[in-house]
Each structure stands twice: as structure tokens, then as C-alpha cells.
Short mmCIF file of C-alpha atoms in Angstrom, two decimals:
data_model
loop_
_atom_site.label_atom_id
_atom_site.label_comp_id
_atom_site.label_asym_id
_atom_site.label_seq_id
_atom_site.Cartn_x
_atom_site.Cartn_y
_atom_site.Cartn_z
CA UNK A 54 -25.96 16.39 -1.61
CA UNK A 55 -25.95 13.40 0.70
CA UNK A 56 -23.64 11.22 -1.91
CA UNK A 57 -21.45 13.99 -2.15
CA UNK A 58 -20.77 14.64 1.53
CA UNK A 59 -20.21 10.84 1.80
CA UNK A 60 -17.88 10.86 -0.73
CA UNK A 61 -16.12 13.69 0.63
CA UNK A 62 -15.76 11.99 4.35
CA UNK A 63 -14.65 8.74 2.60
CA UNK A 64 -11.66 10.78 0.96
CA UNK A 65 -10.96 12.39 4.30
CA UNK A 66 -10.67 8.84 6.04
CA UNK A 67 -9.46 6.93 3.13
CA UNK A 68 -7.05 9.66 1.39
CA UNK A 69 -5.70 6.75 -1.22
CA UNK A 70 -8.59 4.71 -0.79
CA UNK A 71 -6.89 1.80 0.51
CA UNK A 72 -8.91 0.65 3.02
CA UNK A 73 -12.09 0.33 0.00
CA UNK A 74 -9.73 -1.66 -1.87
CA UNK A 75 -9.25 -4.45 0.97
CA UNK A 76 -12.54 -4.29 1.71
CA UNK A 77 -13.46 -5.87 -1.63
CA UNK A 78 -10.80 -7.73 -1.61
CA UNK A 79 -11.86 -8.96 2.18
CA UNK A 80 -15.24 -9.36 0.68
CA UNK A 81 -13.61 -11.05 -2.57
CA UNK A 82 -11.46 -13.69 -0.15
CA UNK A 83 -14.67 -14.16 2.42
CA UNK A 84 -16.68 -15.32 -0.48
CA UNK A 85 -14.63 -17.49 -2.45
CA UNK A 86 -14.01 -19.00 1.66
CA UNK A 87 -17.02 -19.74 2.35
CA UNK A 88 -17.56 -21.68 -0.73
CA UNK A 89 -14.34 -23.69 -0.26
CA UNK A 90 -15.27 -24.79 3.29
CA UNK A 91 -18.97 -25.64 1.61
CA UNK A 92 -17.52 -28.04 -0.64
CA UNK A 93 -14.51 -29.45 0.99
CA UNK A 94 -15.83 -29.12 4.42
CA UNK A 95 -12.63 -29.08 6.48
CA UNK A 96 -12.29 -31.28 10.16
CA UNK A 97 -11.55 -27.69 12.12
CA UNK A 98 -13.23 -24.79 10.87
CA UNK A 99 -11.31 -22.50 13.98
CA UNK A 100 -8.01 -23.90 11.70
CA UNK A 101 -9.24 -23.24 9.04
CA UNK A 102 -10.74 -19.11 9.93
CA UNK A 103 -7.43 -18.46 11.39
CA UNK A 104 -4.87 -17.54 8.48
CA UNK A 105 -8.29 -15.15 6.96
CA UNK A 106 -7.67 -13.16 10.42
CA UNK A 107 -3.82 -13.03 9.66
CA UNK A 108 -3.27 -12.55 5.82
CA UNK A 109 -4.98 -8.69 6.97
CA UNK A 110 -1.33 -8.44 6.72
CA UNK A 111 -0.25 -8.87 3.59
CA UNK A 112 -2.02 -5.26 2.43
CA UNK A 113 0.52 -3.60 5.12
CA UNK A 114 2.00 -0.39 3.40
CA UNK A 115 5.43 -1.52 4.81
CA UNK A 116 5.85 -4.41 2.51
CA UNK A 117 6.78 -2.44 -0.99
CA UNK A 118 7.10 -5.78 -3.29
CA UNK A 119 5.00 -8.85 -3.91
CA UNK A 120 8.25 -10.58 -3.52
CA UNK A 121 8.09 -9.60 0.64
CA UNK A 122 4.28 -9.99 0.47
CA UNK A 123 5.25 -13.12 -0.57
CA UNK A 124 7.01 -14.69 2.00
CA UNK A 125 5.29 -12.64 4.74
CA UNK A 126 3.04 -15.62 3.68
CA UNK A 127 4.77 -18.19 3.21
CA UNK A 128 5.78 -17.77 6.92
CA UNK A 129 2.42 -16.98 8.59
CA UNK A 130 1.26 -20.57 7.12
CA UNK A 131 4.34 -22.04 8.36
CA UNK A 132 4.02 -20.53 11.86
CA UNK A 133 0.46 -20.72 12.90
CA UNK A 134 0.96 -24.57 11.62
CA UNK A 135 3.58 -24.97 13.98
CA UNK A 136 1.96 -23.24 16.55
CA UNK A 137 -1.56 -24.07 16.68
CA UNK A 138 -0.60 -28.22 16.58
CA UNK A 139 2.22 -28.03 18.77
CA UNK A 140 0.07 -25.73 21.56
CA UNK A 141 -2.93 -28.55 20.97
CA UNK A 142 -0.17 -31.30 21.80
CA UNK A 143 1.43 -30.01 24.60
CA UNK A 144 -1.55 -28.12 26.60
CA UNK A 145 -2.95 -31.31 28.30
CA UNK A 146 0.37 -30.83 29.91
CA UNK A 147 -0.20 -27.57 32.30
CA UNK A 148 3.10 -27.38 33.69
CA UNK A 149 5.07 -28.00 30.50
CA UNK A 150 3.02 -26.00 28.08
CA UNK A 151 3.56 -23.00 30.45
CA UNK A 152 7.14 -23.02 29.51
CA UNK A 153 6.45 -24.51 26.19
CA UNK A 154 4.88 -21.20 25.20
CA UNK A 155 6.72 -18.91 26.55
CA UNK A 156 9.96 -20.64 24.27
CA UNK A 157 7.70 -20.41 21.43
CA UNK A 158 6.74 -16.62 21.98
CA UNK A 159 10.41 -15.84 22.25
CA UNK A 160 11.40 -17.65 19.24
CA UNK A 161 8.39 -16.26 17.14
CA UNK A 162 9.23 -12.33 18.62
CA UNK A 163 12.85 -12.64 17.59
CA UNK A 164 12.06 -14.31 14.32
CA UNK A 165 10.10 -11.39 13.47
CA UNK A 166 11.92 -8.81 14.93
CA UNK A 167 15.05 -9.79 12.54
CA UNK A 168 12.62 -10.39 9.38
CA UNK A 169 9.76 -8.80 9.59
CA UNK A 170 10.52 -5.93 11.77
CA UNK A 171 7.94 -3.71 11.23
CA UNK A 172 4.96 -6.10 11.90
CA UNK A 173 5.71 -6.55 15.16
CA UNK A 174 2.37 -7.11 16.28
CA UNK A 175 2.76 -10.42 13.63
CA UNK A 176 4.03 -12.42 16.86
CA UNK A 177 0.86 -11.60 19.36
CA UNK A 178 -1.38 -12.52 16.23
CA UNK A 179 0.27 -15.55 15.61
CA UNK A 180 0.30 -16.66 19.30
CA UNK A 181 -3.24 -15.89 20.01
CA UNK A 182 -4.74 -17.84 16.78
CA UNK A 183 -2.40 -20.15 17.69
CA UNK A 184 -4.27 -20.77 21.23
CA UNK A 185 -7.35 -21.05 19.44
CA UNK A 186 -7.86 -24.99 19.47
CA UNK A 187 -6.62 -25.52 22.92
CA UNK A 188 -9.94 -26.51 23.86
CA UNK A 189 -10.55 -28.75 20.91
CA UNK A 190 -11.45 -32.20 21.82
CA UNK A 191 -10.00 -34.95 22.22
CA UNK A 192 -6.43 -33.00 23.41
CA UNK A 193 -3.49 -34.17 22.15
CA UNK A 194 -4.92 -36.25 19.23
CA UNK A 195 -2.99 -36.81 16.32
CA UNK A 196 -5.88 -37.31 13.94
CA UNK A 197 -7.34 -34.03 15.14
CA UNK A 198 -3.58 -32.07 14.59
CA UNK A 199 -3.98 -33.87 11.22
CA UNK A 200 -7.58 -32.10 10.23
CA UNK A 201 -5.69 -28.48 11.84
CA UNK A 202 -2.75 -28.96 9.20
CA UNK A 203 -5.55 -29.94 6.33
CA UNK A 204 -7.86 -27.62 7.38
CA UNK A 205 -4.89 -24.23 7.38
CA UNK A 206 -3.55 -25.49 4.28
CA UNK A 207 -6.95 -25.48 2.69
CA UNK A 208 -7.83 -22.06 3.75
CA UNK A 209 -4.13 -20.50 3.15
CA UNK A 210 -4.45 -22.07 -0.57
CA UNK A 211 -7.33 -20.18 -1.50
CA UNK A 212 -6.37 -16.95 -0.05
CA UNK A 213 -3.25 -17.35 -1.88
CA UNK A 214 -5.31 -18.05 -5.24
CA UNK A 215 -7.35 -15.24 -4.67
CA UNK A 216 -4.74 -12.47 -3.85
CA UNK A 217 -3.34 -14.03 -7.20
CA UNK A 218 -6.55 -13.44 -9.46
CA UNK A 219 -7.50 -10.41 -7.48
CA UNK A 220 -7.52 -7.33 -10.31
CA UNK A 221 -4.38 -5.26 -9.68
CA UNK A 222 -5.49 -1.90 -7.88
CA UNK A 223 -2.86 -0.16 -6.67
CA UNK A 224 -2.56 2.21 -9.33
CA UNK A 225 -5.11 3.85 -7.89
CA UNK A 226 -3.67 4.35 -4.30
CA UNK A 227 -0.49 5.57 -6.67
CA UNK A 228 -2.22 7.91 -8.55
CA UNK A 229 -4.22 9.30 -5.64
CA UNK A 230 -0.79 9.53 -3.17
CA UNK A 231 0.74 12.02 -6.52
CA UNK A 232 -2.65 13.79 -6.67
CA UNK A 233 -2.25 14.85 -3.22
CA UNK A 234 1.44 15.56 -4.05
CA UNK A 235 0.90 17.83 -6.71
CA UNK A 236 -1.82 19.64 -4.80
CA UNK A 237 0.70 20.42 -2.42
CA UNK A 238 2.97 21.50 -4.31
CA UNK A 239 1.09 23.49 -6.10
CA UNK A 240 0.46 25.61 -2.51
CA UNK A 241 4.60 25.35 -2.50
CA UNK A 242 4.88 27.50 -5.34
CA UNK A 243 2.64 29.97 -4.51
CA UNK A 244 3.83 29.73 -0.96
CA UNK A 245 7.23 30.49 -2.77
CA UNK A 246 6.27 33.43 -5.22
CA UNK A 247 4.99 35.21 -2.00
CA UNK A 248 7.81 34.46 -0.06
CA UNK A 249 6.16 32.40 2.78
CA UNK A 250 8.32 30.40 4.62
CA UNK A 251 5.87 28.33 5.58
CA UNK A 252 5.78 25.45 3.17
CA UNK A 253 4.10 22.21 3.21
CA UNK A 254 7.13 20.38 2.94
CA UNK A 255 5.96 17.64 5.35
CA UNK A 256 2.92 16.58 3.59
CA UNK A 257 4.58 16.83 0.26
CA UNK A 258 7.36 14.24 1.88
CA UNK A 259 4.61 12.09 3.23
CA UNK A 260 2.20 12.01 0.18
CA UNK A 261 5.22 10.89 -2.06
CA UNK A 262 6.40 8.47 0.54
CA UNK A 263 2.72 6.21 -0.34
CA UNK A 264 3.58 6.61 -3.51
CA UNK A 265 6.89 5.26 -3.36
CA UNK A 266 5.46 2.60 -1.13
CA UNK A 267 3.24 1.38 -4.02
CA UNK A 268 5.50 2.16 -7.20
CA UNK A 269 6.59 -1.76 -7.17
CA UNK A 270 3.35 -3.02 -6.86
CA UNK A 271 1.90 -1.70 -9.89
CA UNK A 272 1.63 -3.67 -13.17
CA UNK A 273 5.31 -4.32 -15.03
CA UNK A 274 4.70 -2.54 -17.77
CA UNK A 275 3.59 0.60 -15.97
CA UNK A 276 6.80 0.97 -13.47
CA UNK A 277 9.50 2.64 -15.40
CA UNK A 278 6.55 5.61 -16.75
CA UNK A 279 5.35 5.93 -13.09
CA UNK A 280 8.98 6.50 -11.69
CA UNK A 281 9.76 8.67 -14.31
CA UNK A 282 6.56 10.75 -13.46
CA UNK A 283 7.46 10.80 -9.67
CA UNK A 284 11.03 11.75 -10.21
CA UNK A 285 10.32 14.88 -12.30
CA UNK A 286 7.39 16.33 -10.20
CA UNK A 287 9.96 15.56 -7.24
CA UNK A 288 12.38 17.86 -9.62
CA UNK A 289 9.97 20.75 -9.90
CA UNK A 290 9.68 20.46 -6.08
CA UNK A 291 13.76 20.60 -5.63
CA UNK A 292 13.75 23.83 -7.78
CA UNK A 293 11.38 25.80 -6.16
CA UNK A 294 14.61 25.97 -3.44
CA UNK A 295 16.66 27.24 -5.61
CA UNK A 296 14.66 30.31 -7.14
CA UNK A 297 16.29 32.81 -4.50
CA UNK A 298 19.32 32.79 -6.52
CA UNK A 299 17.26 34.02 -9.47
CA UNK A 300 14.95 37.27 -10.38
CA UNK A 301 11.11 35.90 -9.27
CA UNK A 302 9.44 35.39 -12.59
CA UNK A 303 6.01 35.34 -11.31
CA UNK A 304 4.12 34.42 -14.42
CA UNK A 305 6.52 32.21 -15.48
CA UNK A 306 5.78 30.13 -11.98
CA UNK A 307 1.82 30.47 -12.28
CA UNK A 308 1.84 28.98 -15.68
CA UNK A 309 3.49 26.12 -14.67
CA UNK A 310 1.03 26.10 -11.24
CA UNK A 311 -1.74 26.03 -13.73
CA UNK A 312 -0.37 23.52 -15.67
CA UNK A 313 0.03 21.34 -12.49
CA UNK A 314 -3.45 22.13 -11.67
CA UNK A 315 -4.50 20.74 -15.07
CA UNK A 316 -2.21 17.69 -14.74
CA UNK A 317 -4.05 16.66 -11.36
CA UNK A 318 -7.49 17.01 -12.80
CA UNK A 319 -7.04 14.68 -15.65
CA UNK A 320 -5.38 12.45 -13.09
CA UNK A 321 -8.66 11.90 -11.26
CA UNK A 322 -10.49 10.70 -14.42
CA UNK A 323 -7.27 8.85 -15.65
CA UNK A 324 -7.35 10.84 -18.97
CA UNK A 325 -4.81 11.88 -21.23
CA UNK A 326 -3.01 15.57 -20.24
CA UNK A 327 -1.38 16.40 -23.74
CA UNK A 328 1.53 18.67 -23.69
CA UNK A 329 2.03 21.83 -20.89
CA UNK A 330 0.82 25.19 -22.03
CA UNK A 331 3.27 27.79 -20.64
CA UNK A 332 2.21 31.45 -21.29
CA UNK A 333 5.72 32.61 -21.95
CA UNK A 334 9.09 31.41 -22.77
CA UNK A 335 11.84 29.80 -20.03
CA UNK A 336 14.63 32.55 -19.67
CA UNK A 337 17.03 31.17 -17.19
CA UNK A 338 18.59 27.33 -17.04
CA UNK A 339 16.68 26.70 -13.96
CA UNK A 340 13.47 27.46 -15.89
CA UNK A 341 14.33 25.50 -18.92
CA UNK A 342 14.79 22.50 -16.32
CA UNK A 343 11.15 22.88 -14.91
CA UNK A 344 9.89 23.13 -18.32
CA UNK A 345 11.41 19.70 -19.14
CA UNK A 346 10.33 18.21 -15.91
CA UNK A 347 6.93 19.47 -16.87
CA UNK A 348 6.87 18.06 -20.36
CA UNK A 349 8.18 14.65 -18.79
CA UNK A 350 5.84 14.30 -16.14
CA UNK A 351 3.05 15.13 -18.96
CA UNK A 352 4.84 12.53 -21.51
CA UNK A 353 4.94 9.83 -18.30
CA UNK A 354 1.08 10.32 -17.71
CA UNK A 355 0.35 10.12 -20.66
CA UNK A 356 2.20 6.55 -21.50
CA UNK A 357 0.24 5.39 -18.15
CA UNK A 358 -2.75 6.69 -19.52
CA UNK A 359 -2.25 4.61 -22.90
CA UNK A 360 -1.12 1.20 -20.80
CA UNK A 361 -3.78 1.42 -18.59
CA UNK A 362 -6.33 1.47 -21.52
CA UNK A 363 -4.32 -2.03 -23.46
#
């Protein structure tokens, strides 16, 4: 019972279960870390902790493609380079560094205002790791600025090889965002049969917006089958709007809740769904289209189902 009520409070504060995933990836990257700066043993180890703090960031919901992920960093090891050795240079010199870093904090916050707008705590991070080694001794050595650029690029190289070998899980923050999808809109039909106004159109829009998030980042092969699944459940949604132009066929709309239902089970043990079982016949166009959605969305799990397994 314990286990189970666990379970149930990690889905409640980890809905796609994101945050488990960069935990063992944290856990992954901390390891691998620790063995690096065992064998190579680096001149600064605060140089070489500092891009582990900031590479948090490359999980960030708000970067949809590896391509953005990418460069997000690309730039942090660029930056906190800069940063860190120029701050160690200059800080023996009070009265310049003050002015010193307040040009660098305006050209880091506009930098990442125009590129990487929506991390814009990026520029405090990179700042404060930044003003790390001001105390490192002796200040304004160029051997010791040396061992900082060594010692970044070290760590930043094996984070990089890491994220790189790390197994590919956001399928499963995909497949949980539609779960959660099709459980609401599975309340949206009945909400509609009954002629309740008060639809959960707001968490449908924000479970499918994680899913969109993450479409990209999926495997190759499994990105065409998982937008084709999206964009017919997202049909079935847009019809439900338009069945006050039609004569309520209410058993009609419960086979295909049921069939829903049965869609979003086998999604949680990432099994096979087989074709929708509709207790009667489509009468009207409008029906015929949810019927195809259906069978599409079915047809697209299905395909997942078989790529996931090769």
C-alpha cells in the first residue's frame, strides 16, 4: 500500500516524469564526473564543478530540438570561459572590475535576452559561477586562468559525451503528456453528450502543449507516427465543437470514449491497441471523420509500438 501511495504522489509531482529522468541522468553525468576528475585530476576543481551546475539547463522544456539544446551549450562553455578568467584577471583591480562587471552583466543579459529569451535566469547563473574563483590564489595568474580553461573544457567534454550516450527517454514524457490528453478528453465528450459547458479545454491545451514540446526530441524514426497520432486525437477534440449542428448520437460518442479509454491503457504498458471497436456504424460525415481519426491514432500507436520494440 505504501509503494502504491508513493507512486501515486510521484505522478502527482512529476505528471510526465521528467524530473526522474534528469535525476538519472544527473546521477548518470555526476558519476561518469567524478571519475574524469579522478583520473585527469584537473588544476581548479571550482572550474571544473561549474558548467555541472549550468548544463541543469539543457533539460529546459523551452528548448524543443537538440539542435537549440545544442548551442544553448555551446554558449554556456563559451561564456562562463570568458567570464570566470576575465573576472579572475581583472578583480585584483577593485575599482576597475566594478565596472568591468557590470559591462559584462549587460552584455551577457542582452545576449540572452535576443537568443535565449526564455532562460533568462541563464545570465545570473553565468555571472555568479563566473565569480566563483575570485578568491583563487595567486590573482591574476596566467598559469592559473590556464588550469580554469583546462579544467571547464574537461568537465563540459564529458557532460557533452554523456548527454550524447545517455538512452533517449523522452518518449516517455511524450507518451505520458497524450495519456493525460486523452484522459481529458475523454471527460470532454462526456462533458459534451450532457451538455456541460464546462469543459477542460485548458488542461487538454496544456497537456498537448508538453507533448508538442517533446515531439522533436524523440528518436527519428518515431516522429512522423507520433505527429500523426497527436494530430488526429487533436481532430477528435476539434469535432466534439461541432456536434451541435448534428442530432446527439449518444452511443455512437461512448463507443468511441471507450475506445479512447482502451487506447490510454495500452499506452501505459506501451502495448499494441489493435483496431477501434465501435458498437455501431458512423451515420453522418462528421462521424465518419472521428472514426478515421480513431483508426489513425490506433494505426500511429501501433507503428510506435512496433519501433520502439526494433
Amino acid at each position: 500500500m505504501s509503494i502504491s501511495k508513493f507512486n501515486q504522489w510521484l505522478d502527482e509531482v512529476d505528471p510526465y516524469a521528467l524530473q526522474r529522468i534528469i535525476l538519472y541522468k544527473c546521477l548518470f553525468i555526476a558519476t561518469v564526473e567524478v571519475y574524469v576528475y579522478w583520473l585527469f585530476r584537473p588544476a581548479s576543481f571550482t572550474a571544473f564543478f561549474m558548467p555541472f551546475l549550468l548544463t541543469s539547463l539543457y533539460e529546459a522544456p523551452v528548448l524543443p530540438t537538440f539542435k537549440e539544446k545544442d548551442r544553448l551549450l555551446i554558449f554556456i562553455t563559451i561564456a562562463i570561459i570568458l567570464i570566470s578568467v576575465s573576472f579572475y584577471c581583472v578583480y585584483p583591480f577593485r575599482v576597475t572590475f566594478l565596472f568591468f562587471s557590470v559591462l559584462v552583466l549587460s552584455i551577457t543579459y542582452f545576449y540572452v535576452l535576443k537568443h535565449f529569451y526564455t532562460l533568462k535566469n541563464l545570465t545570473m547563473l553565468l555571472i555568479s559561477s563566473g565569480a566563483l574563483v575570485l578568491s583563487t590564489e595567486p590573482p591574476a595568474n596566467f598559469e592559473v586562468a590556464y588550469g580554469f580553461i583546462s579544467s571547464i573544457l574537461l568537465s563540459i567534454t564529458s557532460v557533452i559525451i554523456c548527454l550524447k550516450i545517455f538512452p533517449n527517454k523522452y518518449f516517455i514524457v511524450w507518451n505520458r503528456a497524450l495519456q493525460k490528453f486523452i484522459h481529458y478528453l475523454e471527460k470532454d465528450i462526456d462533458l459534451t453528450i450532457h451538455k456541460n459547458d464546462k469543459r477542460p479545454t485548458w488542461e487538454e491545451i496544456m497537456h498537448l502543449g508538453i507533448a508538442r514540446n517533446y515531439i522533436k526530441l524523440l528518436p527519428k524514426k518515431c516522429i512522423m507516427p507520433a505527429y500523426r497520432f497527436s494530430v488526429n486525437l487533436r481532430n477528435i477534440q476539434h469535432s466534439l465543437d461541432n456536434l451541435y449542428y448534428e442530432t446527439m448520437n449518444e452511443a455512437f460518442w461512448y463507443g468511441i470514449q471507450n475506445n479512447l479509454l482502451w487506447l490510454r491503457l495500452q499506452m501505459k504498458t506501451y502495448s499494441p491497441c489493435g483496431i477501434p471497436q465501435l458498437p455501431i456504424t458512423a451515420e453522418t460525415k462528421l462521424q465518419y471523420h472521428v472514426v478515421r481519426c480513431l483508426e489513425q491514432s490506433f494505426y500511429s500507436w501501433n507503428k510506435l509500438c512496433s519501433l520502439k520494440t526494433h
